[in-house]
Every structure is written in C-alpha cells, then in structure tokens.
C-alpha cells in the first residue's frame, strides 16, 4: 500500500451485509466517496444520487464457481482451489492446508508429479509452477477414474479429463473459496453478483468480482431511472489468496461490441466511465488502444495497470477496500493518484469501514467543481 496503514483484524467483514440485521439487503453497506483528495461518507443506497445521467458503469458478468474441493496428498488432507483453465486443458490450482476451522492456510505447492486424490476417484497431478516465481500456484492435469494416468514432468498425458468434467466436479463437490476472516461457510448464491450470467462453456471466476456485490435489482432500476447506463464485460478472476503479494497473472476476458460502443459514446459525451471493480478495469483497459478507443476484444490479458502505465478510458472506479500489500492498490493509484488513495484509506480506517468481499465499498471519482445539475443534493 502507498501508506503505512495497517488494517485491524476487527475491520474484516465476517458475514454478508444482509446477515447483519433483520430487513437488511446487500446494499446495506457503507460507501466511501473520493473526489480527488476530498472524501465524503455515504450509504451504498445513495449511489444513484452520486452519479448522473450519461455516466456509464462497466460491470463484470462473470459468475463465481464453487472452486474449492477437498482432497488428499498421501494421508494428508488438503483443499484444492481451482483457479483458471488453460488452453491446453490444464488448470491453474492452489493447494492449501485445512486449518481445522473450516478455512485454509497457505501451503507450498509441488513438487512436480505430486498427486492429489479428489472426490469420486478423480486425480490431479501437479506439473509445473504457474509463474516460476511463486510456489503457490501450479499447472495441474486432472484425470477421471479409470482414465489414463497423467504424465508428470510436463509430458503430454493420454486422455486428459475434459473441461466439462472438471466443472462437473466443482458442481458436485465444490464450495466457494473462503478465507479465515469470515465466520462461516456461505452458499454459492452469496458469492454471485446481480450481474452474473452463466457462461455458455460453464467458465467462471474462482473468486467473486466483489465490488458489484452490494448492487440489488432495486438499486439497478434506480440507476437506470437516473439515466446511468451499464456496459457488461467479462473477466474470469483467478484465486487471490490473502497471503499472496503477487501481481495478477493472465486471466480470460471479453469486451463485446455493444459495450465498446457504449463506452466510446460515453467518452464522446460528458459522461464519466466508472468501472465496477478492478476486474472491469483490467478487461476494458485491455480492449483499449493507445488512441483511447475501446474495441471488441476477447482472449487472455496479462495487463497490469500501474501508475506508470496509467488508464486510457476509465474515469472512476467502484471498488472494495484492499489489503495494504495488495497489487490492486497500484491500479487505484493509476485511476486517482497516490494522494487521493492515501487520503481515502486514512478516512476508511478512521471511519471503521469494513474490508474484504462482504465489506464496504469505495467510489473513486474525478475531482470536479460543484455544479447545480450534477450536485448530489438533486436527489433529495
């Protein structure tokens, strides 16, 4: 993080907002708003009053998978987090140790050839480190019961398990990835956003694109009524364990033609382009040329948005509150500048905002002079 701030453990959101009191919905979280270095405090339900006609929200439609599955290495119990499917049918996976409290703790992956026994007789064999820099994530190949054994040492296996069967394994035996700051397991539905759509190939995110979690159908209708538009994109997120301080690795994304046109039209007018989540930033910036024009695009992106690279099309960002060491903070700095992010996080800590996927959110907007037409008080 850009500041030396530390996040106290008690500021972790342990359950979803709707479970914190009777009658609460997902939008019952707090909203910190930064306009340059100016900070104000709101409820998330006030979002329609903070945006204006012509603004455009870029939302990620990736659905969340039940990506955590129990397994065994020898006699030892482990939990496998399935992250990303590669083009060769292998999966990027993270093997973790159960902590006895329903969550997991970090475990070094490998070595190559390590076999993990999964439910139903399915086998996973670790083949090589994903990046060569971290022991955490590995490429692994999965085989069905009775199928040909995958070969270690990176050799092509005979009869690898098709993707659909891995997704079937997750559907039968998986559960959402859960971290130790949460109180208890939640159903998969708690990890889906209102924008989530099932992909035709069954693909999805290992972890929820959580910035959009507080949106409800009612709030979306209020935003549409105010003249705010939505541009859907897709980016399937990989695992982002709390222990890791790594840059993001390549992820699949898609920006459809209709969304590219909407974003370019908003920029041609006076609307602000606000990404809902760092995943939406990565997707749309990957589809934006050096000329600032967004074009329909899909595939893998290894883009890392930093202050040095900057952003080409995003004016603002709605995002959760990130750990001080998270690489996402560099993206926030690219959008708003270091001083604005430092000021916002200092205010969030003083205001006792809640961190992580079930926590409060932060709306980062460009600095602008007060304007009667744009004033939030117009909503009252």
mmCIF file of C-alpha atoms in Angstrom:
data_model
loop_
_atom_site.group_PDB
_atom_site.id
_atom_site.type_symbol
_atom_site.label_atom_id
_atom_site.label_comp_id
_atom_site.label_asym_id
_atom_site.label_seq_id
_atom_site.Cartn_x
_atom_site.Cartn_y
_atom_site.Cartn_z
ATOM 1 C CA UNK A 1 0.000 0.000 0.000
ATOM 2 C CA UNK A 2 1.093 3.567 -0.521
ATOM 3 C CA UNK A 3 0.732 4.370 3.159
ATOM 4 C CA UNK A 4 1.990 2.627 6.278
ATOM 5 C CA UNK A 5 -1.583 1.938 7.418
ATOM 6 C CA UNK A 6 -2.451 -1.413 8.922
ATOM 7 C CA UNK A 7 -5.950 -2.860 8.857
ATOM 8 C CA UNK A 8 -7.099 -4.106 12.290
ATOM 9 C CA UNK A 9 -8.499 -7.617 12.297
ATOM 10 C CA UNK A 10 -11.839 -6.412 13.651
ATOM 11 C CA UNK A 11 -12.424 -4.420 10.450
ATOM 12 C CA UNK A 12 -12.829 -7.583 8.375
ATOM 13 C CA UNK A 13 -16.412 -8.132 7.187
ATOM 14 C CA UNK A 14 -17.208 -11.579 8.531
ATOM 15 C CA UNK A 15 -20.674 -12.128 7.052
ATOM 16 C CA UNK A 16 -22.629 -10.607 4.151
ATOM 17 C CA UNK A 17 -24.464 -7.352 4.861
ATOM 18 C CA UNK A 18 -27.898 -8.974 4.652
ATOM 19 C CA UNK A 19 -26.983 -11.253 7.567
ATOM 20 C CA UNK A 20 -26.063 -8.428 9.940
ATOM 21 C CA UNK A 21 -29.615 -7.486 10.867
ATOM 22 C CA UNK A 22 -33.261 -8.119 10.118
ATOM 23 C CA UNK A 23 -34.568 -6.480 6.959
ATOM 24 C CA UNK A 24 -31.134 -5.644 5.577
ATOM 25 C CA UNK A 25 -30.262 -6.236 1.942
ATOM 26 C CA UNK A 26 -26.956 -6.388 0.105
ATOM 27 C CA UNK A 27 -26.918 -2.629 -0.351
ATOM 28 C CA UNK A 28 -26.771 -2.075 3.426
ATOM 29 C CA UNK A 29 -23.053 -1.335 3.276
ATOM 30 C CA UNK A 30 -21.241 1.957 3.584
ATOM 31 C CA UNK A 31 -19.884 3.909 0.641
ATOM 32 C CA UNK A 32 -16.740 5.997 0.934
ATOM 33 C CA UNK A 33 -16.525 8.568 -1.863
ATOM 34 C CA UNK A 34 -13.269 10.146 -3.008
ATOM 35 C CA UNK A 35 -13.269 13.079 -5.427
ATOM 36 C CA UNK A 36 -9.608 13.825 -5.735
ATOM 37 C CA UNK A 37 -8.424 14.143 -2.147
ATOM 38 C CA UNK A 38 -11.876 15.193 -0.917
ATOM 39 C CA UNK A 39 -13.631 12.411 0.998
ATOM 40 C CA UNK A 40 -17.296 12.031 1.961
ATOM 41 C CA UNK A 41 -19.266 9.284 3.681
ATOM 42 C CA UNK A 42 -22.495 7.727 2.389
ATOM 43 C CA UNK A 43 -24.620 4.610 2.362
ATOM 44 C CA UNK A 44 -24.411 2.470 -0.784
ATOM 45 C CA UNK A 45 -28.116 3.085 -1.445
ATOM 46 C CA UNK A 46 -27.160 6.730 -2.159
ATOM 47 C CA UNK A 47 -25.175 5.694 -5.250
ATOM 48 C CA UNK A 48 -27.838 6.926 -7.723
ATOM 49 C CA UNK A 49 -27.514 10.388 -6.168
ATOM 50 C CA UNK A 50 -23.752 10.378 -6.677
ATOM 51 C CA UNK A 51 -23.894 9.590 -10.376
ATOM 52 C CA UNK A 52 -25.630 11.488 -13.141
ATOM 53 C CA UNK A 53 -27.356 10.955 -16.480
ATOM 54 C CA UNK A 54 -24.804 9.937 -19.084
ATOM 55 C CA UNK A 55 -22.470 8.224 -16.630
ATOM 56 C CA UNK A 56 -21.697 4.638 -17.540
ATOM 57 C CA UNK A 57 -20.916 1.741 -15.217
ATOM 58 C CA UNK A 58 -18.797 -1.103 -16.588
ATOM 59 C CA UNK A 59 -19.875 -4.319 -14.852
ATOM 60 C CA UNK A 60 -18.326 -7.786 -14.852
ATOM 61 C CA UNK A 61 -20.795 -10.569 -15.691
ATOM 62 C CA UNK A 62 -18.554 -13.457 -14.640
ATOM 63 C CA UNK A 63 -20.283 -15.863 -12.268
ATOM 64 C CA UNK A 64 -18.496 -17.402 -9.300
ATOM 65 C CA UNK A 65 -17.585 -21.081 -9.269
ATOM 66 C CA UNK A 66 -17.633 -23.459 -6.305
ATOM 67 C CA UNK A 67 -13.875 -23.580 -6.763
ATOM 68 C CA UNK A 68 -12.699 -25.216 -3.511
ATOM 69 C CA UNK A 69 -12.577 -29.027 -3.331
ATOM 70 C CA UNK A 70 -11.280 -31.329 -0.591
ATOM 71 C CA UNK A 71 -8.514 -33.760 -1.460
ATOM 72 C CA UNK A 72 -5.662 -35.829 -0.072
ATOM 73 C CA UNK A 73 -1.952 -35.985 -0.733
ATOM 74 C CA UNK A 74 -0.982 -39.351 0.666
ATOM 75 C CA UNK A 75 -2.746 -39.415 4.026
ATOM 76 C CA UNK A 76 -2.753 -35.626 4.447
ATOM 77 C CA UNK A 77 -5.932 -33.663 3.917
ATOM 78 C CA UNK A 78 -5.662 -30.680 1.595
ATOM 79 C CA UNK A 79 -8.015 -28.236 -0.122
ATOM 80 C CA UNK A 80 -7.570 -27.510 -3.823
ATOM 81 C CA UNK A 81 -8.574 -24.107 -5.177
ATOM 82 C CA UNK A 82 -9.247 -24.361 -8.913
ATOM 83 C CA UNK A 83 -8.277 -21.026 -10.417
ATOM 84 C CA UNK A 84 -8.055 -20.841 -14.198
ATOM 85 C CA UNK A 85 -8.366 -23.283 -17.092
ATOM 86 C CA UNK A 86 -5.540 -23.114 -19.592
ATOM 87 C CA UNK A 87 -5.920 -23.550 -23.336
ATOM 88 C CA UNK A 88 -4.249 -26.969 -23.095
ATOM 89 C CA UNK A 89 -6.884 -28.298 -20.673
ATOM 90 C CA UNK A 90 -4.724 -27.967 -17.586
ATOM 91 C CA UNK A 91 -5.891 -25.937 -14.597
ATOM 92 C CA UNK A 92 -4.016 -23.410 -12.524
ATOM 93 C CA UNK A 93 -4.550 -24.632 -8.974
ATOM 94 C CA UNK A 94 -3.550 -23.713 -5.455
ATOM 95 C CA UNK A 95 -3.199 -26.477 -2.854
ATOM 96 C CA UNK A 96 -3.844 -25.331 0.729
ATOM 97 C CA UNK A 97 -3.946 -26.914 4.175
ATOM 98 C CA UNK A 98 -7.239 -27.043 6.110
ATOM 99 C CA UNK A 99 -6.915 -25.085 9.369
ATOM 100 C CA UNK A 100 -9.483 -27.074 11.381
ATOM 101 C CA UNK A 101 -11.901 -24.122 11.481
ATOM 102 C CA UNK A 102 -13.464 -24.565 8.054
ATOM 103 C CA UNK A 103 -10.954 -22.385 6.246
ATOM 104 C CA UNK A 104 -7.422 -22.922 4.979
ATOM 105 C CA UNK A 105 -3.867 -21.703 5.302
ATOM 106 C CA UNK A 106 -1.091 -21.343 2.736
ATOM 107 C CA UNK A 107 0.936 -24.339 1.655
ATOM 108 C CA UNK A 108 3.840 -24.508 -0.776
ATOM 109 C CA UNK A 109 2.782 -26.307 -3.940
ATOM 110 C CA UNK A 110 4.633 -29.059 -5.786
ATOM 111 C CA UNK A 111 6.954 -30.686 -6.413
ATOM 112 C CA UNK A 112 6.154 -31.705 -9.995
ATOM 113 C CA UNK A 113 4.457 -35.060 -10.076
ATOM 114 C CA UNK A 114 2.610 -34.575 -6.771
ATOM 115 C CA UNK A 115 -0.699 -36.393 -6.972
ATOM 116 C CA UNK A 116 -3.830 -35.112 -5.233
ATOM 117 C CA UNK A 117 -6.728 -37.520 -4.836
ATOM 118 C CA UNK A 118 -10.071 -35.757 -5.275
ATOM 119 C CA UNK A 119 -13.655 -36.944 -4.615
ATOM 120 C CA UNK A 120 -15.097 -39.616 -6.876
ATOM 121 C CA UNK A 121 -11.718 -41.127 -7.660
ATOM 122 C CA UNK A 122 -10.629 -38.079 -9.670
ATOM 123 C CA UNK A 123 -6.887 -37.374 -9.642
ATOM 124 C CA UNK A 124 -4.955 -34.144 -10.002
ATOM 125 C CA UNK A 125 -1.241 -34.201 -10.828
ATOM 126 C CA UNK A 126 0.821 -31.027 -10.398
ATOM 127 C CA UNK A 127 3.040 -30.482 -13.432
ATOM 128 C CA UNK A 128 4.863 -27.160 -13.194
ATOM 129 C CA UNK A 129 4.839 -23.862 -11.346
ATOM 130 C CA UNK A 130 2.493 -21.326 -12.910
ATOM 131 C CA UNK A 131 4.939 -18.430 -12.914
ATOM 132 C CA UNK A 132 8.258 -19.883 -11.853
ATOM 133 C CA UNK A 133 8.409 -17.141 -9.232
ATOM 134 C CA UNK A 134 5.938 -18.385 -6.658
ATOM 135 C CA UNK A 135 5.453 -21.818 -5.081
ATOM 136 C CA UNK A 136 1.758 -21.075 -4.591
ATOM 137 C CA UNK A 137 0.143 -21.695 -7.976
ATOM 138 C CA UNK A 138 0.746 -24.702 -10.201
ATOM 139 C CA UNK A 139 -0.464 -26.038 -13.503
ATOM 140 C CA UNK A 140 -2.121 -29.374 -12.900
ATOM 141 C CA UNK A 141 -3.833 -32.001 -15.020
ATOM 142 C CA UNK A 142 -6.908 -33.896 -13.933
ATOM 143 C CA UNK A 143 -7.905 -37.419 -14.878
ATOM 144 C CA UNK A 144 -11.138 -39.288 -14.403
ATOM 145 C CA UNK A 145 -11.412 -42.570 -12.507
ATOM 146 C CA UNK A 146 -10.179 -45.344 -14.711
ATOM 147 C CA UNK A 147 -8.743 -42.913 -17.237
ATOM 148 C CA UNK A 148 -5.198 -42.816 -18.384
ATOM 149 C CA UNK A 149 -2.823 -41.550 -15.771
ATOM 150 C CA UNK A 150 -1.428 -38.108 -16.487
ATOM 151 C CA UNK A 151 2.294 -37.995 -17.023
ATOM 152 C CA UNK A 152 4.476 -35.885 -14.733
ATOM 153 C CA UNK A 153 7.398 -33.775 -15.892
ATOM 154 C CA UNK A 154 5.204 -31.818 -18.317
ATOM 155 C CA UNK A 155 4.810 -34.641 -20.860
ATOM 156 C CA UNK A 156 1.558 -34.777 -22.760
ATOM 157 C CA UNK A 157 -0.877 -37.076 -20.959
ATOM 158 C CA UNK A 158 -3.075 -39.654 -22.546
ATOM 159 C CA UNK A 159 -6.792 -38.966 -22.244
ATOM 160 C CA UNK A 160 -6.840 -35.854 -20.056
ATOM 161 C CA UNK A 161 -10.110 -35.107 -18.349
ATOM 162 C CA UNK A 162 -12.257 -32.730 -20.451
ATOM 163 C CA UNK A 163 -13.037 -29.314 -19.043
ATOM 164 C CA UNK A 164 -16.719 -30.087 -18.631
ATOM 165 C CA UNK A 165 -15.858 -32.837 -16.175
ATOM 166 C CA UNK A 166 -13.739 -30.528 -14.045
ATOM 167 C CA UNK A 167 -16.616 -28.090 -13.900
ATOM 168 C CA UNK A 168 -18.876 -31.036 -13.106
ATOM 169 C CA UNK A 169 -16.523 -31.980 -10.269
ATOM 170 C CA UNK A 170 -16.821 -28.452 -8.876
ATOM 171 C CA UNK A 171 -20.593 -28.603 -9.238
ATOM 172 C CA UNK A 172 -20.826 -31.912 -7.361
ATOM 173 C CA UNK A 173 -18.163 -31.485 -4.710
ATOM 174 C CA UNK A 174 -17.025 -27.859 -4.700
ATOM 175 C CA UNK A 175 -17.799 -24.936 -2.408
ATOM 176 C CA UNK A 176 -16.906 -21.256 -2.630
ATOM 177 C CA UNK A 177 -13.380 -20.302 -1.646
ATOM 178 C CA UNK A 178 -13.489 -18.967 1.893
ATOM 179 C CA UNK A 179 -10.872 -17.127 3.915
ATOM 180 C CA UNK A 180 -10.219 -17.155 7.649
ATOM 181 C CA UNK A 181 -11.629 -13.692 8.323
ATOM 182 C CA UNK A 182 -15.167 -14.967 7.590
ATOM 183 C CA UNK A 183 -17.349 -16.545 10.265
ATOM 184 C CA UNK A 184 -18.806 -19.485 8.378
ATOM 185 C CA UNK A 185 -19.444 -21.131 5.031
ATOM 186 C CA UNK A 186 -21.905 -19.350 2.787
ATOM 187 C CA UNK A 187 -23.982 -20.778 -0.086
ATOM 188 C CA UNK A 188 -22.678 -20.183 -3.590
ATOM 189 C CA UNK A 189 -25.538 -17.721 -4.142
ATOM 190 C CA UNK A 190 -23.956 -15.395 -1.569
ATOM 191 C CA UNK A 191 -20.928 -15.116 -3.864
ATOM 192 C CA UNK A 192 -22.879 -14.209 -7.035
ATOM 193 C CA UNK A 193 -23.478 -10.611 -8.045
ATOM 194 C CA UNK A 194 -26.708 -9.344 -9.570
ATOM 195 C CA UNK A 195 -24.826 -9.013 -12.889
ATOM 196 C CA UNK A 196 -23.566 -12.622 -13.007
ATOM 197 C CA UNK A 197 -24.509 -14.604 -16.114
ATOM 198 C CA UNK A 198 -23.794 -18.287 -16.757
ATOM 199 C CA UNK A 199 -21.179 -18.679 -19.485
ATOM 200 C CA UNK A 200 -22.015 -20.944 -22.411
ATOM 201 C CA UNK A 201 -18.905 -23.027 -21.692
ATOM 202 C CA UNK A 202 -19.524 -23.126 -17.932
ATOM 203 C CA UNK A 203 -16.484 -20.972 -17.161
ATOM 204 C CA UNK A 204 -16.490 -18.540 -14.280
ATOM 205 C CA UNK A 205 -14.434 -16.895 -11.585
ATOM 206 C CA UNK A 206 -12.564 -18.651 -8.823
ATOM 207 C CA UNK A 207 -13.412 -15.712 -6.571
ATOM 208 C CA UNK A 208 -16.330 -13.297 -6.695
ATOM 209 C CA UNK A 209 -15.899 -9.991 -8.546
ATOM 210 C CA UNK A 210 -16.930 -8.476 -5.233
ATOM 211 C CA UNK A 211 -17.205 -4.756 -5.977
ATOM 212 C CA UNK A 212 -20.613 -5.419 -7.554
ATOM 213 C CA UNK A 213 -21.928 -7.465 -4.640
ATOM 214 C CA UNK A 214 -23.852 -4.586 -2.979
ATOM 215 C CA UNK A 215 -25.953 -3.947 -6.115
ATOM 216 C CA UNK A 216 -29.579 -5.088 -5.918
ATOM 217 C CA UNK A 217 -32.195 -5.192 -8.673
ATOM 218 C CA UNK A 218 -33.906 -2.255 -6.966
ATOM 219 C CA UNK A 219 -30.748 -0.167 -6.980
ATOM 220 C CA UNK A 220 -30.027 -1.011 -10.621
ATOM 221 C CA UNK A 221 -33.537 0.172 -11.519
ATOM 222 C CA UNK A 222 -32.927 3.421 -9.619
ATOM 223 C CA UNK A 223 -29.691 3.987 -11.514
ATOM 224 C CA UNK A 224 -31.372 3.336 -14.863
ATOM 225 C CA UNK A 225 -34.138 5.763 -13.916
ATOM 226 C CA UNK A 226 -31.498 8.393 -13.258
ATOM 227 C CA UNK A 227 -30.021 7.906 -16.728
ATOM 228 C CA UNK A 228 -26.988 5.871 -15.754
ATOM 229 C CA UNK A 229 -26.068 3.233 -18.326
ATOM 230 C CA UNK A 230 -24.419 -0.176 -17.951
ATOM 231 C CA UNK A 231 -21.797 -1.793 -20.165
ATOM 232 C CA UNK A 232 -21.253 -5.518 -19.448
ATOM 233 C CA UNK A 233 -17.815 -7.081 -19.841
ATOM 234 C CA UNK A 234 -16.457 -10.405 -18.649
ATOM 235 C CA UNK A 235 -13.262 -11.249 -16.816
ATOM 236 C CA UNK A 236 -12.948 -14.598 -15.057
ATOM 237 C CA UNK A 237 -10.922 -13.960 -11.926
ATOM 238 C CA UNK A 238 -8.351 -16.359 -10.556
ATOM 239 C CA UNK A 239 -7.573 -17.015 -6.914
ATOM 240 C CA UNK A 240 -6.160 -14.157 -4.869
ATOM 241 C CA UNK A 241 -5.149 -15.638 -1.567
ATOM 242 C CA UNK A 242 -4.702 -13.176 1.251
ATOM 243 C CA UNK A 243 -1.141 -14.375 1.795
ATOM 244 C CA UNK A 244 -0.033 -13.532 -1.721
ATOM 245 C CA UNK A 245 1.596 -10.230 -2.651
ATOM 246 C CA UNK A 246 1.943 -11.053 -6.313
ATOM 247 C CA UNK A 247 0.963 -9.156 -9.443
ATOM 248 C CA UNK A 248 -2.111 -10.577 -11.188
ATOM 249 C CA UNK A 249 -1.465 -13.366 -13.649
ATOM 250 C CA UNK A 250 -3.174 -13.765 -17.062
ATOM 251 C CA UNK A 251 -6.971 -14.056 -16.983
ATOM 252 C CA UNK A 252 -9.645 -14.592 -19.646
ATOM 253 C CA UNK A 253 -11.692 -11.544 -20.625
ATOM 254 C CA UNK A 254 -14.199 -10.364 -23.216
ATOM 255 C CA UNK A 255 -15.465 -6.912 -24.163
ATOM 256 C CA UNK A 256 -18.414 -7.234 -26.567
ATOM 257 C CA UNK A 257 -19.005 -4.864 -29.470
ATOM 258 C CA UNK A 258 -22.116 -3.319 -27.914
ATOM 259 C CA UNK A 259 -20.237 -2.448 -24.727
ATOM 260 C CA UNK A 260 -17.310 -0.994 -26.658
ATOM 261 C CA UNK A 261 -19.750 1.298 -28.489
ATOM 262 C CA UNK A 262 -21.420 2.363 -25.233
ATOM 263 C CA UNK A 263 -18.089 3.205 -23.603
ATOM 264 C CA UNK A 264 -16.835 5.164 -26.603
ATOM 265 C CA UNK A 265 -20.148 7.064 -26.773
ATOM 266 C CA UNK A 266 -19.961 7.969 -23.085
ATOM 267 C CA UNK A 267 -16.450 9.316 -23.565
ATOM 268 C CA UNK A 268 -17.532 11.281 -26.619
ATOM 269 C CA UNK A 269 -20.214 12.959 -24.493
ATOM 270 C CA UNK A 270 -19.783 14.312 -20.981
ATOM 271 C CA UNK A 271 -20.480 11.040 -19.191
ATOM 272 C CA UNK A 272 -17.970 9.505 -16.823
ATOM 273 C CA UNK A 273 -16.822 5.919 -17.360
ATOM 274 C CA UNK A 274 -16.808 4.203 -13.968
ATOM 275 C CA UNK A 275 -15.569 0.630 -13.685
ATOM 276 C CA UNK A 276 -17.235 -1.577 -11.086
ATOM 277 C CA UNK A 277 -14.265 -3.443 -9.703
ATOM 278 C CA UNK A 278 -10.636 -3.863 -10.624
ATOM 279 C CA UNK A 279 -11.604 -6.783 -12.877
ATOM 280 C CA UNK A 280 -13.704 -4.447 -15.037
ATOM 281 C CA UNK A 281 -10.755 -2.038 -15.261
ATOM 282 C CA UNK A 282 -8.434 -4.804 -16.402
ATOM 283 C CA UNK A 283 -10.918 -6.008 -19.032
ATOM 284 C CA UNK A 284 -11.744 -2.651 -20.579
ATOM 285 C CA UNK A 285 -8.204 -1.291 -20.471
ATOM 286 C CA UNK A 286 -7.080 -4.487 -22.235
ATOM 287 C CA UNK A 287 -9.509 -3.673 -25.039
ATOM 288 C CA UNK A 288 -8.459 -0.017 -25.349
ATOM 289 C CA UNK A 289 -5.890 1.088 -27.869
ATOM 290 C CA UNK A 290 -3.260 3.762 -27.446
ATOM 291 C CA UNK A 291 -5.733 6.069 -29.227
ATOM 292 C CA UNK A 292 -8.172 5.707 -26.319
ATOM 293 C CA UNK A 293 -10.746 3.839 -28.429
ATOM 294 C CA UNK A 294 -12.310 0.692 -26.993
ATOM 295 C CA UNK A 295 -12.692 -2.182 -29.445
ATOM 296 C CA UNK A 296 -14.482 -5.505 -29.113
ATOM 297 C CA UNK A 297 -11.898 -7.952 -27.845
ATOM 298 C CA UNK A 298 -11.556 -11.278 -26.087
ATOM 299 C CA UNK A 299 -8.874 -13.721 -25.030
ATOM 300 C CA UNK A 300 -6.214 -13.636 -22.334
ATOM 301 C CA UNK A 301 -4.934 -10.475 -20.729
ATOM 302 C CA UNK A 302 -1.700 -10.080 -18.815
ATOM 303 C CA UNK A 303 -2.181 -6.342 -18.430
ATOM 304 C CA UNK A 304 -1.090 -4.920 -15.081
ATOM 305 C CA UNK A 305 -2.411 -1.404 -14.579
ATOM 306 C CA UNK A 306 0.093 0.689 -12.655
ATOM 307 C CA UNK A 307 0.548 4.432 -12.112
ATOM 308 C CA UNK A 308 3.312 4.337 -14.713
ATOM 309 C CA UNK A 309 1.061 2.723 -17.322
ATOM 310 C CA UNK A 310 -1.992 4.783 -16.324
ATOM 311 C CA UNK A 311 -5.550 4.288 -17.571
ATOM 312 C CA UNK A 312 -6.817 5.224 -21.025
ATOM 313 C CA UNK A 313 -10.576 5.085 -20.687
ATOM 314 C CA UNK A 314 -11.624 4.714 -17.049
ATOM 315 C CA UNK A 315 -12.530 7.932 -15.233
ATOM 316 C CA UNK A 316 -13.645 6.410 -11.952
ATOM 317 C CA UNK A 317 -13.775 3.172 -10.017
ATOM 318 C CA UNK A 318 -16.128 1.498 -7.562
ATOM 319 C CA UNK A 319 -14.126 -0.998 -5.563
ATOM 320 C CA UNK A 320 -13.805 -2.752 -2.246
ATOM 321 C CA UNK A 321 -11.190 -1.914 0.350
ATOM 322 C CA UNK A 322 -7.945 -3.750 -0.300
ATOM 323 C CA UNK A 323 -5.201 -5.028 1.960
ATOM 324 C CA UNK A 324 -2.196 -2.681 2.228
ATOM 325 C CA UNK A 325 0.032 -5.083 0.293
ATOM 326 C CA UNK A 326 -2.469 -5.809 -2.482
ATOM 327 C CA UNK A 327 -1.269 -5.159 -6.028
ATOM 328 C CA UNK A 328 -4.751 -3.783 -6.788
ATOM 329 C CA UNK A 329 -3.761 -0.592 -4.986
ATOM 330 C CA UNK A 330 -1.419 0.266 -7.841
ATOM 331 C CA UNK A 331 -4.454 0.214 -10.131
ATOM 332 C CA UNK A 332 -6.325 2.534 -7.768
ATOM 333 C CA UNK A 333 -3.370 4.894 -7.844
ATOM 334 C CA UNK A 334 -3.411 4.783 -11.642
ATOM 335 C CA UNK A 335 -7.038 5.958 -11.610
ATOM 336 C CA UNK A 336 -6.938 8.556 -8.847
ATOM 337 C CA UNK A 337 -3.330 9.262 -7.862
ATOM 338 C CA UNK A 338 -1.447 8.334 -4.731
ATOM 339 C CA UNK A 339 -2.554 11.277 -2.610
ATOM 340 C CA UNK A 340 -6.233 10.524 -3.196
ATOM 341 C CA UNK A 341 -5.860 6.857 -2.305
ATOM 342 C CA UNK A 342 -3.836 7.618 0.808
ATOM 343 C CA UNK A 343 -6.436 10.133 1.968
ATOM 344 C CA UNK A 344 -9.309 7.751 1.243
ATOM 345 C CA UNK A 345 -7.751 4.833 3.125
ATOM 346 C CA UNK A 346 -6.907 7.005 6.109
ATOM 347 C CA UNK A 347 -10.565 8.084 6.202
ATOM 348 C CA UNK A 348 -11.750 4.486 5.837
ATOM 349 C CA UNK A 349 -9.702 3.401 8.834
ATOM 350 C CA UNK A 350 -10.779 6.361 10.948
ATOM 351 C CA UNK A 351 -14.392 5.694 9.954
ATOM 352 C CA UNK A 352 -14.148 1.983 10.819
ATOM 353 C CA UNK A 353 -15.128 0.795 7.343
ATOM 354 C CA UNK A 354 -15.210 -2.961 6.774
ATOM 355 C CA UNK A 355 -12.723 -4.709 4.472
ATOM 356 C CA UNK A 356 -12.886 -7.714 2.096
ATOM 357 C CA UNK A 357 -15.558 -9.206 -0.161
ATOM 358 C CA UNK A 358 -18.523 -8.729 2.182
ATOM 359 C CA UNK A 359 -17.375 -5.299 3.308
ATOM 360 C CA UNK A 360 -17.926 -1.648 2.459
ATOM 361 C CA UNK A 361 -17.044 -0.071 -0.875
ATOM 362 C CA UNK A 362 -15.132 2.916 -2.174
ATOM 363 C CA UNK A 363 -16.275 5.106 -5.069
ATOM 364 C CA UNK A 364 -13.390 6.966 -6.690
ATOM 365 C CA UNK A 365 -14.489 9.821 -8.941
ATOM 366 C CA UNK A 366 -12.539 12.520 -10.717
ATOM 367 C CA UNK A 367 -12.273 15.848 -8.972
ATOM 368 C CA UNK A 368 -14.771 18.389 -10.269
ATOM 369 C CA UNK A 369 -16.173 21.779 -9.373
ATOM 370 C CA UNK A 370 -19.634 21.897 -7.761
ATOM 371 C CA UNK A 371 -22.353 22.092 -10.397
ATOM 372 C CA UNK A 372 -26.040 22.523 -9.778
ATOM 373 C CA UNK A 373 -27.046 19.916 -12.335
ATOM 374 C CA UNK A 374 -24.565 17.388 -11.007
ATOM 375 C CA UNK A 375 -24.989 18.061 -7.322
ATOM 376 C CA UNK A 376 -25.880 15.049 -5.214
ATOM 377 C CA UNK A 377 -28.430 17.157 -3.358
ATOM 378 C CA UNK A 378 -30.573 16.996 -6.515
ATOM 379 C CA UNK A 379 -31.567 13.533 -5.418
ATOM 380 C CA UNK A 380 -33.102 14.647 -2.182
#
